CSV table of C-alpha atoms in Angstrom, one decimal:
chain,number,residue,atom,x,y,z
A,30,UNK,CA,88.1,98.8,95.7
A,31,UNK,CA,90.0,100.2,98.9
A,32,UNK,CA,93.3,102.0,98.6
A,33,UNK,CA,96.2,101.3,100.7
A,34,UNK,CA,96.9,103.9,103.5
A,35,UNK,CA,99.7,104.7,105.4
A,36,UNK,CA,100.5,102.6,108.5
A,37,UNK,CA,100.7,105.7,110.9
A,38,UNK,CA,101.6,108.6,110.7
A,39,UNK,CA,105.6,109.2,109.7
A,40,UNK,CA,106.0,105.1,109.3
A,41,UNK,CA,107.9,105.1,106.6
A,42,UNK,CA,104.5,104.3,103.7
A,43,UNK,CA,103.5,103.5,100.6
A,44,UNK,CA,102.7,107.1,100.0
A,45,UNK,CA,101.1,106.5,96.7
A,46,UNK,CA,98.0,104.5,97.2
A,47,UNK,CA,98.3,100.6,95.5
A,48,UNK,CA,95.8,98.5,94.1
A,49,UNK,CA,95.9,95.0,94.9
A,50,UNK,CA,98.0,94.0,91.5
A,51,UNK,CA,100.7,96.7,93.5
A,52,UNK,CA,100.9,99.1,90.7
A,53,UNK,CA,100.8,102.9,91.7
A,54,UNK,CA,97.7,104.6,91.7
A,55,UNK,CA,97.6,108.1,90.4
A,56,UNK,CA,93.9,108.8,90.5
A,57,UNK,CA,94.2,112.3,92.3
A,58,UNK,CA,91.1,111.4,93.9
A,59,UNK,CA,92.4,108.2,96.0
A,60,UNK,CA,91.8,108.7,99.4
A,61,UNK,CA,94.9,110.5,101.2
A,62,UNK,CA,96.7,109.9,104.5
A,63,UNK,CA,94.2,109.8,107.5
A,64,UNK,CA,91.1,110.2,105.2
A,65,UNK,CA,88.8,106.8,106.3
A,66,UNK,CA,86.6,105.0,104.3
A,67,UNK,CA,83.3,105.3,104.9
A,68,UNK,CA,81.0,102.8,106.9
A,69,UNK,CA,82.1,99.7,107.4
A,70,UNK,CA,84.9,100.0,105.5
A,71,UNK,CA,88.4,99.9,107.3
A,72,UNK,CA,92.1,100.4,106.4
A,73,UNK,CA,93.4,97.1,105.5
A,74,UNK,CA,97.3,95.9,106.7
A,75,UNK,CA,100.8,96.5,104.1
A,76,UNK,CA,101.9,93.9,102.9
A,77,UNK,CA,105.3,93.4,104.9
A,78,UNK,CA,107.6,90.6,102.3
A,79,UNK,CA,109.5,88.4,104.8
A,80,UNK,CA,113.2,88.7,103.4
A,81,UNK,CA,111.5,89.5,100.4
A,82,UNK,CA,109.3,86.9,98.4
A,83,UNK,CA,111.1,84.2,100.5
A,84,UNK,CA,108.7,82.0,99.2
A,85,UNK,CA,109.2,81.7,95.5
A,86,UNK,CA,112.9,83.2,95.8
A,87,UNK,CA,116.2,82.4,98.3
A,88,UNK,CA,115.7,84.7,101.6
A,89,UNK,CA,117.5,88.0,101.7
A,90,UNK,CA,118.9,87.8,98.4
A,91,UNK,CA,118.5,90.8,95.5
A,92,UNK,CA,116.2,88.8,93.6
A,93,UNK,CA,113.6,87.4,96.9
A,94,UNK,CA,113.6,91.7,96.9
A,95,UNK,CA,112.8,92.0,93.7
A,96,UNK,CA,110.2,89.4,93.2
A,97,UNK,CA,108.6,91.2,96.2
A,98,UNK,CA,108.4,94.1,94.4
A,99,UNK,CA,106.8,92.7,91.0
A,100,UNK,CA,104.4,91.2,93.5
A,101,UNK,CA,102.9,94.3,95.1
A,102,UNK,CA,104.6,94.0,98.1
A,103,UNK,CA,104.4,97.3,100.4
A,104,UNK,CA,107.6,97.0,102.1
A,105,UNK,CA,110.8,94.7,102.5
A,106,UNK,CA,111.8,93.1,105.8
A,107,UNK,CA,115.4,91.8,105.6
A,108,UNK,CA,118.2,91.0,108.2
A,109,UNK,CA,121.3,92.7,109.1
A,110,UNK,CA,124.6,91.0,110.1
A,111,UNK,CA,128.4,92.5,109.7
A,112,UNK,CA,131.1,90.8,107.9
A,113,UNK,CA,134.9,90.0,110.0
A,114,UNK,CA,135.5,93.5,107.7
A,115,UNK,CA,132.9,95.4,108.7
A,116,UNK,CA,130.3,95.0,106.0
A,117,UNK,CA,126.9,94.8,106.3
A,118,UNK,CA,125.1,91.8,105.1
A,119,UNK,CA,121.5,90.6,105.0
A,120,UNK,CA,121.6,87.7,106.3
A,121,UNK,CA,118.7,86.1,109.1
A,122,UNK,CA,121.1,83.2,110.7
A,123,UNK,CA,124.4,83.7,112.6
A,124,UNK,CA,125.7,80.6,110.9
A,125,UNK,CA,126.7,80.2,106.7
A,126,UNK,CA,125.2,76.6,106.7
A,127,UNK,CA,121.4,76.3,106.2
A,128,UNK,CA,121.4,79.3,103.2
A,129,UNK,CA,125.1,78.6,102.0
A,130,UNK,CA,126.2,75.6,103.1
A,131,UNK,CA,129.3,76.5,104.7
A,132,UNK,CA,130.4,74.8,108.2
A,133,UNK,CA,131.1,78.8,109.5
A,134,UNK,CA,129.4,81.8,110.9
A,135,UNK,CA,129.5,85.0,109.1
A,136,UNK,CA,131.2,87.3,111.4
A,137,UNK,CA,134.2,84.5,110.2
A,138,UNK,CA,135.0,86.1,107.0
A,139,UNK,CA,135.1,89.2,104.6
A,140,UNK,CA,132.9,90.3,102.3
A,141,UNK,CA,135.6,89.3,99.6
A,142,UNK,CA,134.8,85.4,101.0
A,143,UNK,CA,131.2,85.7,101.1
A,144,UNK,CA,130.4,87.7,98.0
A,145,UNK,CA,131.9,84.1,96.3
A,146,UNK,CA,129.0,82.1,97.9
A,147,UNK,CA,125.8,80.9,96.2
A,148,UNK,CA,122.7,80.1,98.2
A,149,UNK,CA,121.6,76.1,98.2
A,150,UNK,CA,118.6,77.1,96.9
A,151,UNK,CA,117.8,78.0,92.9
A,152,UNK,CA,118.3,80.4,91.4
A,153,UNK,CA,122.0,80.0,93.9
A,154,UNK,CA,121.8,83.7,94.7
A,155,UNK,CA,125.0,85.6,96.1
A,156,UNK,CA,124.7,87.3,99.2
A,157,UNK,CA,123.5,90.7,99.1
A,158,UNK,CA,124.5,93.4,101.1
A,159,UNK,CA,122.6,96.5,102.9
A,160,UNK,CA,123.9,99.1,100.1
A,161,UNK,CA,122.9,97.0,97.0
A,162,UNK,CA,119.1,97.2,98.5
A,163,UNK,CA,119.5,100.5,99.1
A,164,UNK,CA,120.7,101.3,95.9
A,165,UNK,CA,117.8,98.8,94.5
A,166,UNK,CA,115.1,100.7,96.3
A,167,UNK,CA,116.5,104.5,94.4
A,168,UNK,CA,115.6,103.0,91.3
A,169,UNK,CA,112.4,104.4,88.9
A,170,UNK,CA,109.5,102.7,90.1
A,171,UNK,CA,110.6,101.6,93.2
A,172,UNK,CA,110.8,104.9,95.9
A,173,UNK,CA,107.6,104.2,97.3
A,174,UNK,CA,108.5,101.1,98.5
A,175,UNK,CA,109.9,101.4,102.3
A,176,UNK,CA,112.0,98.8,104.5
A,177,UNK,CA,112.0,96.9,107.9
A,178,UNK,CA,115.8,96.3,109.0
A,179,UNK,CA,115.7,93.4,111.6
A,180,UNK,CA,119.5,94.3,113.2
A,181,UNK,CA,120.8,91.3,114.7
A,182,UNK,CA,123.0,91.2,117.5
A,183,UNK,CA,126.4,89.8,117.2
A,184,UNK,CA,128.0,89.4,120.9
A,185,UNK,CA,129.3,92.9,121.6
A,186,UNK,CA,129.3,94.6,118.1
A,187,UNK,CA,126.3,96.4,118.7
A,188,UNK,CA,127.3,100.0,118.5
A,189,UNK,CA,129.6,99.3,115.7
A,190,UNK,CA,127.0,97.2,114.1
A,191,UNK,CA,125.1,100.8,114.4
A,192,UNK,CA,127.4,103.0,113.0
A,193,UNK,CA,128.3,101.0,109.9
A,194,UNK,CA,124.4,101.0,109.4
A,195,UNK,CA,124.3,104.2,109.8
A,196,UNK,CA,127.4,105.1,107.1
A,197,UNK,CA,125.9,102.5,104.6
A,198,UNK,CA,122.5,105.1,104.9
A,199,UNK,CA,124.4,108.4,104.5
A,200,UNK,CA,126.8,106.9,101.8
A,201,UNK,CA,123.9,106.6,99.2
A,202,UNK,CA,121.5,109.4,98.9
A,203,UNK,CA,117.6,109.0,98.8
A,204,UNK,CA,115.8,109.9,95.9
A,205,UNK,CA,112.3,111.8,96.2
A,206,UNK,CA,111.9,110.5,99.9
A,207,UNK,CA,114.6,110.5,102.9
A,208,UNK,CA,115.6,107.6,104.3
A,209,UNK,CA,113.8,108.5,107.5
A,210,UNK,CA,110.3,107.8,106.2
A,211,UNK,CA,111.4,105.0,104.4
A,212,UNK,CA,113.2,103.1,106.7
A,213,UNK,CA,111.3,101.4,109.9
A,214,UNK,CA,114.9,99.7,112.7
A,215,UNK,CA,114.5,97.0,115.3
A,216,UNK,CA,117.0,97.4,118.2
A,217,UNK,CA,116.1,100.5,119.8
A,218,UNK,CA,118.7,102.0,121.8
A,219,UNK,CA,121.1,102.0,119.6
A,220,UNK,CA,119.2,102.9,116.9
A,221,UNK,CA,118.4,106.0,118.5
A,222,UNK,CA,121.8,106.7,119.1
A,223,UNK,CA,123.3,106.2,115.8
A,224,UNK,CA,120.8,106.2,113.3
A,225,UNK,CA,119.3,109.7,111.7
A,226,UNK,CA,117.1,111.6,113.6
A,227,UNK,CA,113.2,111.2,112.5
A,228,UNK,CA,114.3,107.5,111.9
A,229,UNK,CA,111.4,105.5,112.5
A,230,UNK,CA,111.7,102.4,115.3
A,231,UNK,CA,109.9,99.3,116.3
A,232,UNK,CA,110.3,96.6,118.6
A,233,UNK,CA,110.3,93.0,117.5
A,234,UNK,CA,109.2,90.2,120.2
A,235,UNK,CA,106.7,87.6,121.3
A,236,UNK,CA,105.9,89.6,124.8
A,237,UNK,CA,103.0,92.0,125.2
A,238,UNK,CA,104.7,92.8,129.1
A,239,UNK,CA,108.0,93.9,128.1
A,240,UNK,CA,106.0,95.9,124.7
A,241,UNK,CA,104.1,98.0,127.3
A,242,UNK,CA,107.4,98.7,129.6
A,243,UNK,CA,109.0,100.4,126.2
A,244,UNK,CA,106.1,101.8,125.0
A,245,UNK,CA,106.6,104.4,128.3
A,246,UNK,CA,110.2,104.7,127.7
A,247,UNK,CA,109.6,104.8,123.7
A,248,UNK,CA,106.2,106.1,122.9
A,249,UNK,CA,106.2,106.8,119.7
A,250,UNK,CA,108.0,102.9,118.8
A,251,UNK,CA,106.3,100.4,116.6
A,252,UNK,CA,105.7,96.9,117.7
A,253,UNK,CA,105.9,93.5,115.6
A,254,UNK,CA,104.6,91.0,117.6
A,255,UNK,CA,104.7,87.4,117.0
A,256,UNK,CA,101.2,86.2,115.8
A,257,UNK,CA,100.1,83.4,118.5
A,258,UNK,CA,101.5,86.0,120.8
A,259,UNK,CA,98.1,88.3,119.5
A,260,UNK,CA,95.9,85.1,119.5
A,261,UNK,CA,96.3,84.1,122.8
A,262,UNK,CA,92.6,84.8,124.8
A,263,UNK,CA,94.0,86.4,127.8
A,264,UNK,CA,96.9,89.1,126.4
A,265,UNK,CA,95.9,89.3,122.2
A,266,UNK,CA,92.5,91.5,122.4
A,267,UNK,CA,93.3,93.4,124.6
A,268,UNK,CA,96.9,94.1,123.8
A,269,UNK,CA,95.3,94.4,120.3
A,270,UNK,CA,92.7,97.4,121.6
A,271,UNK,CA,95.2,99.0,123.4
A,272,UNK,CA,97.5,99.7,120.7
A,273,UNK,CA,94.5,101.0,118.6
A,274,UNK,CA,93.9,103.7,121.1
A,275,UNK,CA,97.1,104.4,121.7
A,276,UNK,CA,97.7,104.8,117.9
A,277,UNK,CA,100.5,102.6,118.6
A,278,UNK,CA,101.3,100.7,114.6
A,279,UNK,CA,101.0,97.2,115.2
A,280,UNK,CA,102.9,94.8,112.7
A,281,UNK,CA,102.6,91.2,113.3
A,282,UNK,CA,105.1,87.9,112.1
A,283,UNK,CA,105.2,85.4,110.3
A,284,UNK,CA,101.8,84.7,108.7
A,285,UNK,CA,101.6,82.7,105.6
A,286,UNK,CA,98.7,80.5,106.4
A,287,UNK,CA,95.0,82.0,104.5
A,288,UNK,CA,93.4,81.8,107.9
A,289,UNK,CA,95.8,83.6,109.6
A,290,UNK,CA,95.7,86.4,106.7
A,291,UNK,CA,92.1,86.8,107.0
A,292,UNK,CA,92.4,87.4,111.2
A,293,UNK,CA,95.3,90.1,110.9
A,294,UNK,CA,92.7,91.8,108.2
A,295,UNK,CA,89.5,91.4,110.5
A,296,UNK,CA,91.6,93.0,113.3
A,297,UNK,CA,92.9,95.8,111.8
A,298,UNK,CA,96.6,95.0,112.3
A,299,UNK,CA,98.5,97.4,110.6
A,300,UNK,CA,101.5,95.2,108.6
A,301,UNK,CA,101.7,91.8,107.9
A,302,UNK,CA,105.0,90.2,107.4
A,303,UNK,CA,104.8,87.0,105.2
A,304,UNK,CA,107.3,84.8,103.1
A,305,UNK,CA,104.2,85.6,100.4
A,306,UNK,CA,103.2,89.2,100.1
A,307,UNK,CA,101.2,88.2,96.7
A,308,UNK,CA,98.7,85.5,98.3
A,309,UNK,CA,98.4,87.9,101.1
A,310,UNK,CA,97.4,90.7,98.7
A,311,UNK,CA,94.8,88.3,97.1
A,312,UNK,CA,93.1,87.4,100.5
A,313,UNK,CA,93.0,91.1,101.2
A,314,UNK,CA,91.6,91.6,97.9
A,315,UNK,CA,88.8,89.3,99.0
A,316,UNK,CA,88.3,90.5,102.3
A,317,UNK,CA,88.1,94.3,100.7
A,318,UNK,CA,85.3,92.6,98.2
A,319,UNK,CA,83.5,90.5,100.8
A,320,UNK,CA,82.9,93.7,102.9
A,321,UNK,CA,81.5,95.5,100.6
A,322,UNK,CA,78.6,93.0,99.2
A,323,UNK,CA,75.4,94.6,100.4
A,324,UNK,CA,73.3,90.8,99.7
A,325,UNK,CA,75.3,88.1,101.6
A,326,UNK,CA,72.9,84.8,101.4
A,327,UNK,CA,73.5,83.5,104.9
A,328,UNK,CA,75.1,80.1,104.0
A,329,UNK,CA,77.4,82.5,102.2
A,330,UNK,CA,77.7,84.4,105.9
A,331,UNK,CA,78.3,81.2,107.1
A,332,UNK,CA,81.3,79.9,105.2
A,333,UNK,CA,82.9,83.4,105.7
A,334,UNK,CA,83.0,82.9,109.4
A,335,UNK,CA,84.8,79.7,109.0
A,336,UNK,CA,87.2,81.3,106.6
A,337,UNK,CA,88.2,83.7,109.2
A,338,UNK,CA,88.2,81.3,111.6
A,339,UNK,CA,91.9,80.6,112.9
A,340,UNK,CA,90.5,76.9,114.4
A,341,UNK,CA,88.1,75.8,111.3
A,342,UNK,CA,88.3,71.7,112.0
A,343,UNK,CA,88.4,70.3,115.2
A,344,UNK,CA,92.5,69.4,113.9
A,345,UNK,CA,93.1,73.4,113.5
A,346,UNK,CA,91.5,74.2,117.3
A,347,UNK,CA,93.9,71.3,118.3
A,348,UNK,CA,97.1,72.9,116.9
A,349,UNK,CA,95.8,76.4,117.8
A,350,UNK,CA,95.4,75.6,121.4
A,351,UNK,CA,98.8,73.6,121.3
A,352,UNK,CA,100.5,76.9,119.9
A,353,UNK,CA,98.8,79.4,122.7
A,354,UNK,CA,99.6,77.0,125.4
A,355,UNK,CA,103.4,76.8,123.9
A,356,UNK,CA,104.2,80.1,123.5
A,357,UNK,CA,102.3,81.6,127.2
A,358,UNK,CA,104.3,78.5,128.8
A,359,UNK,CA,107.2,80.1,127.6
A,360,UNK,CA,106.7,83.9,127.7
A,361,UNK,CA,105.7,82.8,131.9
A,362,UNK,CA,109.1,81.0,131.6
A,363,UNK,CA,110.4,84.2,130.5
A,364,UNK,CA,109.0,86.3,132.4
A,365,UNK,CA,109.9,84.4,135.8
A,366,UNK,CA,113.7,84.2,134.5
A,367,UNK,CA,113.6,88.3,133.7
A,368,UNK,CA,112.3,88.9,137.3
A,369,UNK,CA,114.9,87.3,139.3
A,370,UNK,CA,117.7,88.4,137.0
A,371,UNK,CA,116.3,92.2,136.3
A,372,UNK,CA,113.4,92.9,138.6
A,373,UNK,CA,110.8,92.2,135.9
A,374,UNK,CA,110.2,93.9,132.7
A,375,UNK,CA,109.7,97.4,133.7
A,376,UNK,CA,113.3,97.5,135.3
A,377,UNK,CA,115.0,95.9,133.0
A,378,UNK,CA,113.9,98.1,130.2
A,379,UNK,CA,114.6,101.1,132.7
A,380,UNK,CA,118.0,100.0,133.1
A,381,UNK,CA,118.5,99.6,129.2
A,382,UNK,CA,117.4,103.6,128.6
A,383,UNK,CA,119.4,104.6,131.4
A,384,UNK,CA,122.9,103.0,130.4
């Protein structure tokens, strides 16, 4: 069976190798970082758990992190907000009402306030905050598993939002591992102004032109790109092959369908981020076994190409091609907008780097 390998080089990794029930392998003969496996054999994606197990467990919430954990996941992705008091939160929406049920936006009230609420959805979780996963992730058992901090932007409380971040780190002390190979930041200007040095950063977005302009401002960045983004015919394969020979770590969001699983495992993507880490961690075990069959019979070869298919039935090519023609209808939208306001992408991330 393959062992897990690091994304790239310094991305905060499972450093351990895992086997596909996620328990720790010690065999001192697993297969270290950079070491590939032989043949046909590649390195198969982390599993990345979309504010946590979101799908047996309420988003963002200490026990979504936890089931992520018990699952195998290889990392957490989770969302950061601040509270009116300056605490940070993990919390995806601007707005209390479709995870709490309050008519109000975070930024509206302390922590004291929001520690009181319970999500909508069972088990009613309380909100968690950026120290109590911190803290979660020191304990025995659980210092090989890294993060994904998805910072959102609150008006203009960006460099505060920053340096409270940045506090929350420093005030709780990393076992084993420093924070800066465990931790993987979105925003990246401000990230790389307030955030320890060595801390890894990635870019989060749904355009493959404005991912190129920062990769030669910010080579050594990450990207998480939005999956139809990647499965579009004229920017995905190649966008896909570039990053491979750049050694660029491509991470890719959401996927929770099988059939999307299976594609961001044939192409070598090197994180998936999905609401379920477990099923995802099954399909790679199957992937891993399938490759490694010497004897396929060829109906057998058959049905495995329409597994990996992302169209399958003439219903999935339908909503495939309704999806690609969506989201390059609105990334040309975009991109139209972003050249008569900035000059085009390449300006406008020169202008970011320069302020």
């Amino acid at each position: 069976m393959g062992h897990w390998a690091p994304p790239y080089p310094g991305v905060p990794p499972s450093p351990k190798p895992r086997d596909y029930d996620g328990d720790v392998d010690d065999d001192s003969n697993a297969p270290v970082q950079g070491q590939q496996p032989p043949q046909k054999r590649h390195r198969l994606p982390q599993a990345i758990a979309h504010r946590g197990y979101s799908a047996v467990a309420p988003e963002n919430t200490m026990e979504s992190f936890r089931r992520a954990v018990e699952a195998g996941a290889h990392a957490i992705e989770t969302d950061l907000r601040l509270s009116r008091d300056g605490v940070v939160v993990l919390m995806h929406d601007p707005s209390l009402k479709r995870t709490f049920g309050e008519k109000s936006k975070v930024r509206d009230h302390d922590w004291s306030y929001l520690s009181t609420l319970r999500t909508l959805r069972k088990p009613h979780e309380p909100m968690a905050r950026l120290v109590d996963l911190l803290e979660y992730l020191n304990e025995p058992g659980v210092e090989q598993t890294w993060v994904v901090l998805d910072i959102k932007r609150d008006g203009g409380a960006a460099p505060e939002m920053m340096q409270r971040i940045a506090e929350v780190v420093a005030s709780v002390p990393a076992n084993k591992r420093p924070w800066t190979e465990r931790i993987l930041a979105s925003f990246i200007r401000q990230a790389q102004k307030h955030m320890a040095p060595g801390t890894q950063i990635s870019h989060v977005g749904f355009s493959t032109a404005y991912a190129r302009a920062l990769l030669h401002y910010a080579p050594n960045i990450g990207i998480s790109m939005f999956r139809i983004t990647l499965a579009t015919p004229l920017r995905g394969p190649g966008f896909i092959r570039d990053m491979r020979r750049r050694g660029v770590p491509l991470f890719v969001w959401t996927v929770n369908e099988e059939s999307w699983m299976r594609w961001a495992v044939r192409n070598r993507l090197d994180g998936v981020i999905t609401d379920d880490p477990k099923l995802f961690l099954e399909v790679c075990r199957r992937v891993d076994q399938g490759d490694q069959e010497e004897e396929v019979e060829v109906g057998d070869k058959e049905e495995e190409k329409k597994k990996d298919s992302l169209i399958g039935t003439i219903g999935g090519a339908l909503k495939l091609g309704i999806q690609v023609t969506l989201i390059e209808l609105i990334h040309l939208v975009w991109l139209v907008i972003l050249l008569f306001q900035h000059g085009g992408p390449e300006r406008e991330v020169r202008k970011s780097f320069e302020s």
